[in-house]
Amino acid sequence: MDALQPTDFNSITMVQVMENFIKERYRNENTIQSYKRRICSYLETIKIEKLCQLKDFPYHDIRKVTADFCLKEGKPASQKVAIAAIRGFWGYIVDVYAYPKSPVPSKFNIEPRPFKSRTKSLDVASLERIVAARKGEITEGYIDHLSVALMLFLVSTSLRISEALQLTT
């Protein structure tokens, strides 16, 4: 990109800035589409069409609108994508066009993603059924006590054998 002269700021649109930002930094088509959609929506929200208009828009107002925009996105995952897109966009403006500093807050209060276990734990009734089925074998001597302890450990913790073998003291 050629060096910009101060007079160039009057003619550069925010959409051009966005296009340059995305073209320069991203290659993945899904990322490009997602970031374009969010940044275009953001630009409609802040109602700044040209780069030169930034000097007329108070920093604290841009910061407030930016924070509100990022948090209205809905689910926490969508909020994180919006924050990444807007933070990158403003980082680009700060870096390339010497804007004083990014109005994107460094911290956001986003609820953490709920933990989803990849293994399905047994309920108490299923555990009792497994132990009851093996009780006869234990008393008859077919299964030693170490095997029973291992089986109960694996069932109660929902660990795979490979995961249990990786445990250390």
Short mmCIF file of N, CA and C in Angstrom, two decimals:
data_model
loop_
_atom_site.label_atom_id
_atom_site.label_comp_id
_atom_site.label_asym_id
_atom_site.label_seq_id
_atom_site.Cartn_x
_atom_site.Cartn_y
_atom_site.Cartn_z
N MET A 1 0.85 -1.17 0.00
CA MET A 1 0.00 0.00 0.00
C MET A 1 0.89 1.24 0.00
N ASP A 2 0.55 2.21 -0.78
CA ASP A 2 1.33 3.44 -0.84
C ASP A 2 1.14 4.23 0.44
N ALA A 3 2.14 5.04 0.77
CA ALA A 3 2.04 5.90 1.95
C ALA A 3 0.91 6.90 1.73
N LEU A 4 0.13 7.10 2.77
CA LEU A 4 -1.01 8.00 2.66
C LEU A 4 -0.58 9.43 2.97
N GLN A 5 -1.07 10.34 2.22
CA GLN A 5 -0.87 11.76 2.48
C GLN A 5 -2.04 12.22 3.35
N PRO A 6 -1.83 13.25 4.16
CA PRO A 6 -2.92 13.73 5.02
C PRO A 6 -4.21 14.02 4.26
N THR A 7 -4.11 14.45 3.01
CA THR A 7 -5.33 14.75 2.24
C THR A 7 -6.08 13.47 1.87
N ASP A 8 -5.38 12.33 1.86
CA ASP A 8 -6.03 11.07 1.51
C ASP A 8 -7.09 10.66 2.54
N PHE A 9 -6.95 11.10 3.78
CA PHE A 9 -7.89 10.71 4.82
C PHE A 9 -9.31 11.18 4.52
N ASN A 10 -9.45 12.25 3.78
CA ASN A 10 -10.77 12.77 3.46
C ASN A 10 -11.51 11.87 2.47
N SER A 11 -10.78 11.11 1.69
CA SER A 11 -11.42 10.30 0.66
C SER A 11 -11.56 8.82 1.04
N ILE A 12 -10.89 8.37 2.08
CA ILE A 12 -10.93 6.94 2.45
C ILE A 12 -12.19 6.64 3.24
N THR A 13 -12.93 5.65 2.77
CA THR A 13 -14.14 5.23 3.50
C THR A 13 -13.77 4.14 4.49
N MET A 14 -14.61 3.98 5.50
CA MET A 14 -14.39 2.93 6.50
C MET A 14 -14.54 1.55 5.87
N VAL A 15 -15.37 1.44 4.85
CA VAL A 15 -15.50 0.16 4.14
C VAL A 15 -14.19 -0.19 3.43
N GLN A 16 -13.53 0.80 2.85
CA GLN A 16 -12.22 0.55 2.23
C GLN A 16 -11.21 0.11 3.27
N VAL A 17 -11.25 0.75 4.43
CA VAL A 17 -10.35 0.37 5.53
C VAL A 17 -10.61 -1.08 5.91
N MET A 18 -11.89 -1.45 6.03
CA MET A 18 -12.24 -2.82 6.38
C MET A 18 -11.74 -3.80 5.31
N GLU A 19 -11.96 -3.48 4.04
CA GLU A 19 -11.52 -4.35 2.95
C GLU A 19 -10.00 -4.53 2.99
N ASN A 20 -9.27 -3.44 3.19
CA ASN A 20 -7.81 -3.53 3.26
C ASN A 20 -7.37 -4.37 4.46
N PHE A 21 -8.02 -4.16 5.60
CA PHE A 21 -7.72 -4.93 6.81
C PHE A 21 -7.90 -6.41 6.59
N ILE A 22 -9.04 -6.80 6.04
CA ILE A 22 -9.34 -8.22 5.84
C ILE A 22 -8.43 -8.82 4.78
N LYS A 23 -8.20 -8.09 3.69
CA LYS A 23 -7.34 -8.59 2.62
C LYS A 23 -5.92 -8.81 3.11
N GLU A 24 -5.46 -7.93 3.98
CA GLU A 24 -4.09 -7.99 4.46
C GLU A 24 -3.87 -9.07 5.51
N ARG A 25 -4.90 -9.37 6.29
CA ARG A 25 -4.68 -10.24 7.46
C ARG A 25 -5.30 -11.63 7.39
N TYR A 26 -6.27 -11.88 6.54
CA TYR A 26 -7.00 -13.15 6.60
C TYR A 26 -7.06 -13.84 5.25
N ARG A 27 -7.05 -15.18 5.30
CA ARG A 27 -7.13 -15.98 4.08
C ARG A 27 -8.32 -16.96 4.12
N ASN A 28 -8.71 -17.38 5.30
CA ASN A 28 -9.79 -18.34 5.43
C ASN A 28 -11.12 -17.69 5.05
N GLU A 29 -11.84 -18.30 4.11
CA GLU A 29 -13.07 -17.71 3.58
C GLU A 29 -14.14 -17.55 4.66
N ASN A 30 -14.25 -18.52 5.58
CA ASN A 30 -15.25 -18.40 6.65
C ASN A 30 -14.94 -17.22 7.57
N THR A 31 -13.67 -17.06 7.90
CA THR A 31 -13.26 -15.93 8.74
C THR A 31 -13.54 -14.62 8.03
N ILE A 32 -13.20 -14.55 6.76
CA ILE A 32 -13.42 -13.34 5.98
C ILE A 32 -14.90 -12.95 5.97
N GLN A 33 -15.76 -13.91 5.68
CA GLN A 33 -17.20 -13.62 5.61
C GLN A 33 -17.75 -13.21 6.98
N SER A 34 -17.34 -13.93 8.01
CA SER A 34 -17.82 -13.63 9.36
C SER A 34 -17.36 -12.26 9.82
N TYR A 35 -16.08 -11.95 9.62
CA TYR A 35 -15.56 -10.65 10.05
C TYR A 35 -16.17 -9.52 9.23
N LYS A 36 -16.34 -9.71 7.92
CA LYS A 36 -16.97 -8.67 7.09
C LYS A 36 -18.38 -8.37 7.58
N ARG A 37 -19.13 -9.42 7.84
CA ARG A 37 -20.52 -9.25 8.30
C ARG A 37 -20.56 -8.46 9.61
N ARG A 38 -19.69 -8.83 10.54
CA ARG A 38 -19.70 -8.16 11.84
C ARG A 38 -19.17 -6.72 11.76
N ILE A 39 -18.12 -6.52 11.00
CA ILE A 39 -17.56 -5.16 10.89
C ILE A 39 -18.53 -4.24 10.14
N CYS A 40 -19.18 -4.74 9.08
CA CYS A 40 -20.18 -3.92 8.37
C CYS A 40 -21.32 -3.53 9.31
N SER A 41 -21.78 -4.48 10.10
CA SER A 41 -22.84 -4.20 11.07
C SER A 41 -22.35 -3.17 12.10
N TYR A 42 -21.12 -3.31 12.52
CA TYR A 42 -20.53 -2.37 13.47
C TYR A 42 -20.43 -0.96 12.86
N LEU A 43 -20.01 -0.89 11.60
CA LEU A 43 -19.89 0.42 10.94
C LEU A 43 -21.25 1.09 10.79
N GLU A 44 -22.29 0.29 10.56
CA GLU A 44 -23.65 0.86 10.50
C GLU A 44 -24.06 1.38 11.87
N THR A 45 -23.61 0.69 12.92
CA THR A 45 -23.96 1.10 14.29
C THR A 45 -23.28 2.40 14.68
N ILE A 46 -21.99 2.54 14.37
CA ILE A 46 -21.27 3.76 14.79
C ILE A 46 -21.52 4.94 13.84
N LYS A 47 -22.07 4.65 12.67
CA LYS A 47 -22.45 5.70 11.70
C LYS A 47 -21.28 6.60 11.30
N ILE A 48 -20.12 5.99 11.11
CA ILE A 48 -18.95 6.72 10.60
C ILE A 48 -18.66 6.14 9.23
N GLU A 49 -18.75 6.97 8.20
CA GLU A 49 -18.56 6.48 6.84
C GLU A 49 -17.15 6.71 6.32
N LYS A 50 -16.52 7.79 6.74
CA LYS A 50 -15.18 8.12 6.24
C LYS A 50 -14.19 8.14 7.39
N LEU A 51 -12.97 7.80 7.08
CA LEU A 51 -11.90 7.76 8.07
C LEU A 51 -11.69 9.12 8.73
N CYS A 52 -11.86 10.18 7.96
CA CYS A 52 -11.65 11.54 8.49
C CYS A 52 -12.67 11.91 9.56
N GLN A 53 -13.82 11.21 9.61
CA GLN A 53 -14.85 11.51 10.59
C GLN A 53 -14.47 11.04 12.00
N LEU A 54 -13.46 10.19 12.11
CA LEU A 54 -13.07 9.69 13.42
C LEU A 54 -12.64 10.82 14.36
N LYS A 55 -12.02 11.84 13.81
CA LYS A 55 -11.55 12.95 14.65
C LYS A 55 -12.71 13.75 15.25
N ASP A 56 -13.89 13.67 14.63
CA ASP A 56 -15.06 14.40 15.13
C ASP A 56 -15.89 13.59 16.12
N PHE A 57 -15.56 12.32 16.28
CA PHE A 57 -16.33 11.43 17.12
C PHE A 57 -15.56 11.22 18.42
N PRO A 58 -16.08 11.66 19.57
CA PRO A 58 -15.34 11.54 20.83
C PRO A 58 -14.97 10.08 21.13
N TYR A 59 -13.74 9.90 21.60
CA TYR A 59 -13.21 8.57 21.88
C TYR A 59 -14.11 7.79 22.83
N HIS A 60 -14.54 8.42 23.93
CA HIS A 60 -15.34 7.68 24.91
C HIS A 60 -16.69 7.25 24.33
N ASP A 61 -17.23 8.00 23.38
CA ASP A 61 -18.48 7.60 22.71
C ASP A 61 -18.24 6.36 21.83
N ILE A 62 -17.14 6.39 21.08
CA ILE A 62 -16.82 5.22 20.26
C ILE A 62 -16.61 3.99 21.14
N ARG A 63 -15.92 4.18 22.26
CA ARG A 63 -15.66 3.06 23.18
C ARG A 63 -16.96 2.48 23.73
N LYS A 64 -17.89 3.34 24.11
CA LYS A 64 -19.17 2.88 24.65
C LYS A 64 -19.97 2.12 23.59
N VAL A 65 -20.06 2.69 22.40
CA VAL A 65 -20.80 2.05 21.31
C VAL A 65 -20.15 0.70 20.95
N THR A 66 -18.82 0.68 20.96
CA THR A 66 -18.09 -0.55 20.63
C THR A 66 -18.37 -1.64 21.65
N ALA A 67 -18.29 -1.30 22.92
CA ALA A 67 -18.56 -2.29 23.98
C ALA A 67 -19.99 -2.80 23.89
N ASP A 68 -20.93 -1.90 23.72
CA ASP A 68 -22.34 -2.30 23.60
C ASP A 68 -22.56 -3.20 22.39
N PHE A 69 -21.94 -2.85 21.26
CA PHE A 69 -22.09 -3.65 20.05
C PHE A 69 -21.57 -5.08 20.27
N CYS A 70 -20.39 -5.20 20.85
CA CYS A 70 -19.78 -6.52 21.04
C CYS A 70 -20.60 -7.39 21.98
N LEU A 71 -21.21 -6.78 22.99
CA LEU A 71 -21.97 -7.57 23.97
C LEU A 71 -23.39 -7.87 23.54
N LYS A 72 -23.90 -7.21 22.49
CA LYS A 72 -25.27 -7.48 22.04
C LYS A 72 -25.34 -8.65 21.06
N GLU A 73 -24.21 -9.24 20.75
CA GLU A 73 -24.14 -10.27 19.72
C GLU A 73 -24.91 -11.54 20.04
N GLY A 74 -25.29 -11.78 21.27
CA GLY A 74 -26.06 -12.98 21.59
C GLY A 74 -25.26 -13.96 22.41
N LYS A 75 -24.99 -15.13 21.84
CA LYS A 75 -24.28 -16.18 22.57
C LYS A 75 -22.83 -15.77 22.82
N PRO A 76 -22.23 -16.30 23.89
CA PRO A 76 -20.83 -15.96 24.20
C PRO A 76 -19.86 -16.23 23.04
N ALA A 77 -20.07 -17.29 22.29
CA ALA A 77 -19.18 -17.59 21.16
C ALA A 77 -19.28 -16.50 20.10
N SER A 78 -20.49 -16.01 19.83
CA SER A 78 -20.68 -14.93 18.86
C SER A 78 -20.08 -13.63 19.36
N GLN A 79 -20.19 -13.40 20.67
CA GLN A 79 -19.60 -12.20 21.25
C GLN A 79 -18.08 -12.23 21.09
N LYS A 80 -17.48 -13.38 21.31
CA LYS A 80 -16.02 -13.50 21.19
C LYS A 80 -15.56 -13.27 19.76
N VAL A 81 -16.32 -13.75 18.78
CA VAL A 81 -15.97 -13.52 17.38
C VAL A 81 -16.10 -12.02 17.06
N ALA A 82 -17.17 -11.40 17.54
CA ALA A 82 -17.36 -9.96 17.30
C ALA A 82 -16.22 -9.17 17.94
N ILE A 83 -15.84 -9.51 19.14
CA ILE A 83 -14.75 -8.81 19.83
C ILE A 83 -13.45 -8.98 19.04
N ALA A 84 -13.18 -10.20 18.59
CA ALA A 84 -11.94 -10.44 17.82
C ALA A 84 -11.94 -9.63 16.53
N ALA A 85 -13.08 -9.60 15.84
CA ALA A 85 -13.16 -8.86 14.57
C ALA A 85 -12.98 -7.36 14.80
N ILE A 86 -13.70 -6.82 15.77
CA ILE A 86 -13.64 -5.37 16.02
C ILE A 86 -12.29 -4.98 16.60
N ARG A 87 -11.76 -5.81 17.50
CA ARG A 87 -10.44 -5.51 18.07
C ARG A 87 -9.37 -5.51 16.98
N GLY A 88 -9.41 -6.49 16.09
CA GLY A 88 -8.45 -6.54 14.98
C GLY A 88 -8.60 -5.35 14.05
N PHE A 89 -9.84 -4.99 13.76
CA PHE A 89 -10.12 -3.85 12.89
C PHE A 89 -9.54 -2.56 13.47
N TRP A 90 -9.79 -2.32 14.75
CA TRP A 90 -9.26 -1.11 15.39
C TRP A 90 -7.75 -1.18 15.53
N GLY A 91 -7.21 -2.36 15.77
CA GLY A 91 -5.76 -2.50 15.81
C GLY A 91 -5.13 -2.12 14.49
N TYR A 92 -5.80 -2.48 13.41
CA TYR A 92 -5.34 -2.12 12.07
C TYR A 92 -5.40 -0.60 11.87
N ILE A 93 -6.49 0.03 12.30
CA ILE A 93 -6.62 1.48 12.17
C ILE A 93 -5.53 2.19 12.98
N VAL A 94 -5.27 1.71 14.18
CA VAL A 94 -4.22 2.30 15.02
C VAL A 94 -2.86 2.13 14.36
N ASP A 95 -2.61 0.94 13.83
CA ASP A 95 -1.32 0.62 13.23
C ASP A 95 -1.09 1.35 11.91
N VAL A 96 -2.05 1.30 11.02
CA VAL A 96 -1.86 1.82 9.67
C VAL A 96 -2.17 3.31 9.56
N TYR A 97 -3.22 3.75 10.23
CA TYR A 97 -3.66 5.13 10.07
C TYR A 97 -3.33 6.02 11.27
N ALA A 98 -2.56 5.51 12.21
CA ALA A 98 -2.08 6.26 13.38
C ALA A 98 -3.20 6.84 14.23
N TYR A 99 -4.31 6.11 14.36
CA TYR A 99 -5.35 6.53 15.30
C TYR A 99 -4.76 6.39 16.70
N PRO A 100 -5.08 7.31 17.63
CA PRO A 100 -4.39 7.32 18.94
C PRO A 100 -4.40 5.99 19.69
N LYS A 101 -5.57 5.37 19.88
CA LYS A 101 -5.61 4.06 20.53
C LYS A 101 -6.95 3.39 20.25
N SER A 102 -6.95 2.09 20.41
CA SER A 102 -8.15 1.31 20.11
C SER A 102 -9.24 1.56 21.15
N PRO A 103 -10.48 1.76 20.71
CA PRO A 103 -11.57 1.96 21.65
C PRO A 103 -12.18 0.65 22.15
N VAL A 104 -11.61 -0.47 21.77
CA VAL A 104 -12.16 -1.76 22.21
C VAL A 104 -11.63 -2.04 23.62
N PRO A 105 -12.54 -2.22 24.59
CA PRO A 105 -12.08 -2.52 25.95
C PRO A 105 -11.22 -3.78 25.98
N SER A 106 -10.24 -3.80 26.88
CA SER A 106 -9.35 -4.96 26.95
C SER A 106 -10.03 -6.15 27.62
N LYS A 107 -11.01 -5.90 28.46
CA LYS A 107 -11.73 -6.98 29.15
C LYS A 107 -13.22 -6.83 28.93
N PHE A 108 -13.87 -7.97 28.73
CA PHE A 108 -15.33 -8.01 28.62
C PHE A 108 -15.85 -9.03 29.61
N ASN A 109 -17.01 -8.77 30.18
CA ASN A 109 -17.65 -9.73 31.06
C ASN A 109 -18.53 -10.65 30.23
N ILE A 110 -17.96 -11.75 29.79
CA ILE A 110 -18.71 -12.71 28.99
C ILE A 110 -18.81 -13.98 29.81
N GLU A 111 -20.02 -14.51 29.88
CA GLU A 111 -20.19 -15.73 30.67
C GLU A 111 -19.38 -16.85 30.03
N PRO A 112 -18.73 -17.66 30.86
CA PRO A 112 -17.92 -18.74 30.30
C PRO A 112 -18.77 -19.78 29.59
N ARG A 113 -18.14 -20.42 28.66
CA ARG A 113 -18.82 -21.48 27.93
C ARG A 113 -19.14 -22.63 28.87
N PRO A 114 -20.35 -23.17 28.84
CA PRO A 114 -20.67 -24.27 29.74
C PRO A 114 -19.81 -25.49 29.43
N PHE A 115 -19.37 -26.16 30.48
CA PHE A 115 -18.53 -27.34 30.31
C PHE A 115 -19.40 -28.49 29.83
N LYS A 116 -18.96 -29.13 28.77
CA LYS A 116 -19.66 -30.29 28.25
C LYS A 116 -18.71 -31.48 28.31
N SER A 117 -19.09 -32.47 29.09
CA SER A 117 -18.27 -33.66 29.21
C SER A 117 -18.37 -34.46 27.92
N ARG A 118 -17.25 -34.98 27.50
CA ARG A 118 -17.26 -35.80 26.29
C ARG A 118 -17.65 -37.24 26.58
N THR A 119 -17.61 -37.61 27.84
CA THR A 119 -18.02 -38.96 28.22
C THR A 119 -19.32 -38.85 28.99
N LYS A 120 -20.16 -39.84 28.81
CA LYS A 120 -21.44 -39.82 29.49
C LYS A 120 -21.30 -40.63 30.78
N SER A 121 -21.55 -39.99 31.89
CA SER A 121 -21.44 -40.65 33.19
C SER A 121 -22.66 -41.52 33.42
N LEU A 122 -22.42 -42.61 34.14
CA LEU A 122 -23.53 -43.49 34.49
C LEU A 122 -24.29 -42.93 35.66
N ASP A 123 -25.58 -43.19 35.69
CA ASP A 123 -26.34 -42.80 36.86
C ASP A 123 -26.21 -43.89 37.93
N VAL A 124 -26.70 -43.61 39.12
CA VAL A 124 -26.53 -44.52 40.25
C VAL A 124 -27.17 -45.88 39.97
N ALA A 125 -28.34 -45.89 39.34
CA ALA A 125 -29.04 -47.15 39.06
C ALA A 125 -28.21 -48.03 38.12
N SER A 126 -27.59 -47.44 37.10
CA SER A 126 -26.76 -48.22 36.18
C SER A 126 -25.53 -48.76 36.88
N LEU A 127 -24.93 -47.97 37.73
CA LEU A 127 -23.76 -48.41 38.49
C LEU A 127 -24.12 -49.57 39.41
N GLU A 128 -25.24 -49.48 40.10
CA GLU A 128 -25.68 -50.56 40.98
C GLU A 128 -25.97 -51.83 40.18
N ARG A 129 -26.53 -51.68 39.00
CA ARG A 129 -26.82 -52.84 38.15
C ARG A 129 -25.53 -53.54 37.73
N ILE A 130 -24.49 -52.78 37.37
CA ILE A 130 -23.21 -53.37 36.96
C ILE A 130 -22.56 -54.10 38.13
N VAL A 131 -22.57 -53.47 39.30
CA VAL A 131 -21.96 -54.10 40.47
C VAL A 131 -22.74 -55.35 40.86
N ALA A 132 -24.08 -55.28 40.80
CA ALA A 132 -24.90 -56.45 41.16
C ALA A 132 -24.64 -57.60 40.19
N ALA A 133 -24.44 -57.32 38.92
CA ALA A 133 -24.19 -58.37 37.94
C ALA A 133 -22.85 -59.05 38.20
N ARG A 134 -21.90 -58.33 38.75
CA ARG A 134 -20.56 -58.88 39.01
C ARG A 134 -20.41 -59.46 40.40
N LYS A 135 -21.38 -59.23 41.29
CA LYS A 135 -21.27 -59.69 42.67
C LYS A 135 -21.14 -61.20 42.76
N GLY A 136 -21.90 -61.89 41.96
CA GLY A 136 -21.83 -63.35 41.98
C GLY A 136 -20.45 -63.83 41.54
N GLU A 137 -19.86 -63.22 40.57
CA GLU A 137 -18.54 -63.62 40.09
C GLU A 137 -17.47 -63.36 41.13
N ILE A 138 -17.66 -62.30 41.93
CA ILE A 138 -16.66 -61.99 42.96
C ILE A 138 -16.66 -63.07 44.03
N THR A 139 -17.84 -63.46 44.48
CA THR A 139 -17.91 -64.47 45.54
C THR A 139 -17.48 -65.83 45.05
N GLU A 140 -17.64 -66.12 43.78
CA GLU A 140 -17.23 -67.41 43.24
C GLU A 140 -15.75 -67.43 42.90
N GLY A 141 -15.04 -66.28 43.00
CA GLY A 141 -13.61 -66.27 42.78
C GLY A 141 -13.19 -66.04 41.34
N TYR A 142 -14.11 -65.73 40.43
CA TYR A 142 -13.76 -65.53 39.04
C TYR A 142 -13.03 -64.20 38.81
N ILE A 143 -13.40 -63.19 39.59
CA ILE A 143 -12.78 -61.88 39.43
C ILE A 143 -12.08 -61.54 40.75
N ASP A 144 -10.83 -61.14 40.66
CA ASP A 144 -10.13 -60.78 41.89
C ASP A 144 -10.53 -59.37 42.34
N HIS A 145 -10.18 -59.04 43.54
CA HIS A 145 -10.59 -57.76 44.12
C HIS A 145 -9.96 -56.56 43.41
N LEU A 146 -8.76 -56.70 42.86
CA LEU A 146 -8.13 -55.60 42.14
C LEU A 146 -8.94 -55.25 40.89
N SER A 147 -9.43 -56.26 40.19
CA SER A 147 -10.25 -56.02 39.00
C SER A 147 -11.54 -55.31 39.37
N VAL A 148 -12.13 -55.70 40.49
CA VAL A 148 -13.36 -55.04 40.93
C VAL A 148 -13.08 -53.59 41.26
N ALA A 149 -11.98 -53.33 41.98
CA ALA A 149 -11.63 -51.96 42.34
C ALA A 149 -11.39 -51.12 41.08
N LEU A 150 -10.69 -51.70 40.10
CA LEU A 150 -10.43 -50.99 38.85
C LEU A 150 -11.73 -50.71 38.11
N MET A 151 -12.60 -51.68 38.04
CA MET A 151 -13.88 -51.50 37.37
C MET A 151 -14.70 -50.41 38.06
N LEU A 152 -14.76 -50.45 39.39
CA LEU A 152 -15.52 -49.44 40.12
C LEU A 152 -14.92 -48.05 39.93
N PHE A 153 -13.58 -47.98 39.91
CA PHE A 153 -12.91 -46.70 39.68
C PHE A 153 -13.27 -46.15 38.31
N LEU A 154 -13.17 -46.98 37.27
CA LEU A 154 -13.46 -46.51 35.91
C LEU A 154 -14.92 -46.10 35.76
N VAL A 155 -15.82 -46.88 36.34
CA VAL A 155 -17.24 -46.57 36.22
C VAL A 155 -17.60 -45.31 36.98
N SER A 156 -17.04 -45.14 38.18
CA SER A 156 -17.41 -43.98 38.99
C SER A 156 -16.78 -42.68 38.49
N THR A 157 -15.63 -42.77 37.81
CA THR A 157 -14.98 -41.54 37.32
C THR A 157 -15.28 -41.26 35.85
N SER A 158 -15.85 -42.22 35.15
CA SER A 158 -16.13 -42.11 33.72
C SER A 158 -14.87 -41.91 32.89
N LEU A 159 -13.76 -42.41 33.40
CA LEU A 159 -12.51 -42.34 32.64
C LEU A 159 -12.39 -43.53 31.70
N ARG A 160 -11.71 -43.32 30.61
CA ARG A 160 -11.34 -44.42 29.72
C ARG A 160 -10.10 -45.09 30.32
N ILE A 161 -9.84 -46.30 29.92
CA ILE A 161 -8.67 -47.00 30.44
C ILE A 161 -7.40 -46.22 30.11
N SER A 162 -7.31 -45.71 28.90
CA SER A 162 -6.12 -44.95 28.50
C SER A 162 -5.95 -43.70 29.36
N GLU A 163 -7.07 -43.06 29.74
CA GLU A 163 -6.98 -41.88 30.59
C GLU A 163 -6.56 -42.25 31.99
N ALA A 164 -7.07 -43.38 32.51
CA ALA A 164 -6.70 -43.84 33.85
C ALA A 164 -5.22 -44.20 33.91
N LEU A 165 -4.69 -44.75 32.83
CA LEU A 165 -3.28 -45.13 32.81
C LEU A 165 -2.36 -43.91 32.81
N GLN A 166 -2.85 -42.77 32.41
CA GLN A 166 -2.04 -41.55 32.38
C GLN A 166 -2.01 -40.82 33.70
N LEU A 167 -2.81 -41.26 34.67
CA LEU A 167 -2.84 -40.61 35.98
C LEU A 167 -1.54 -40.89 36.72
N THR A 168 -1.01 -39.85 37.36
CA THR A 168 0.20 -40.01 38.16
C THR A 168 -0.06 -39.44 39.54
N THR A 169 0.80 -39.80 40.47
CA THR A 169 0.61 -39.31 41.84
C THR A 169 1.27 -37.97 42.03
#
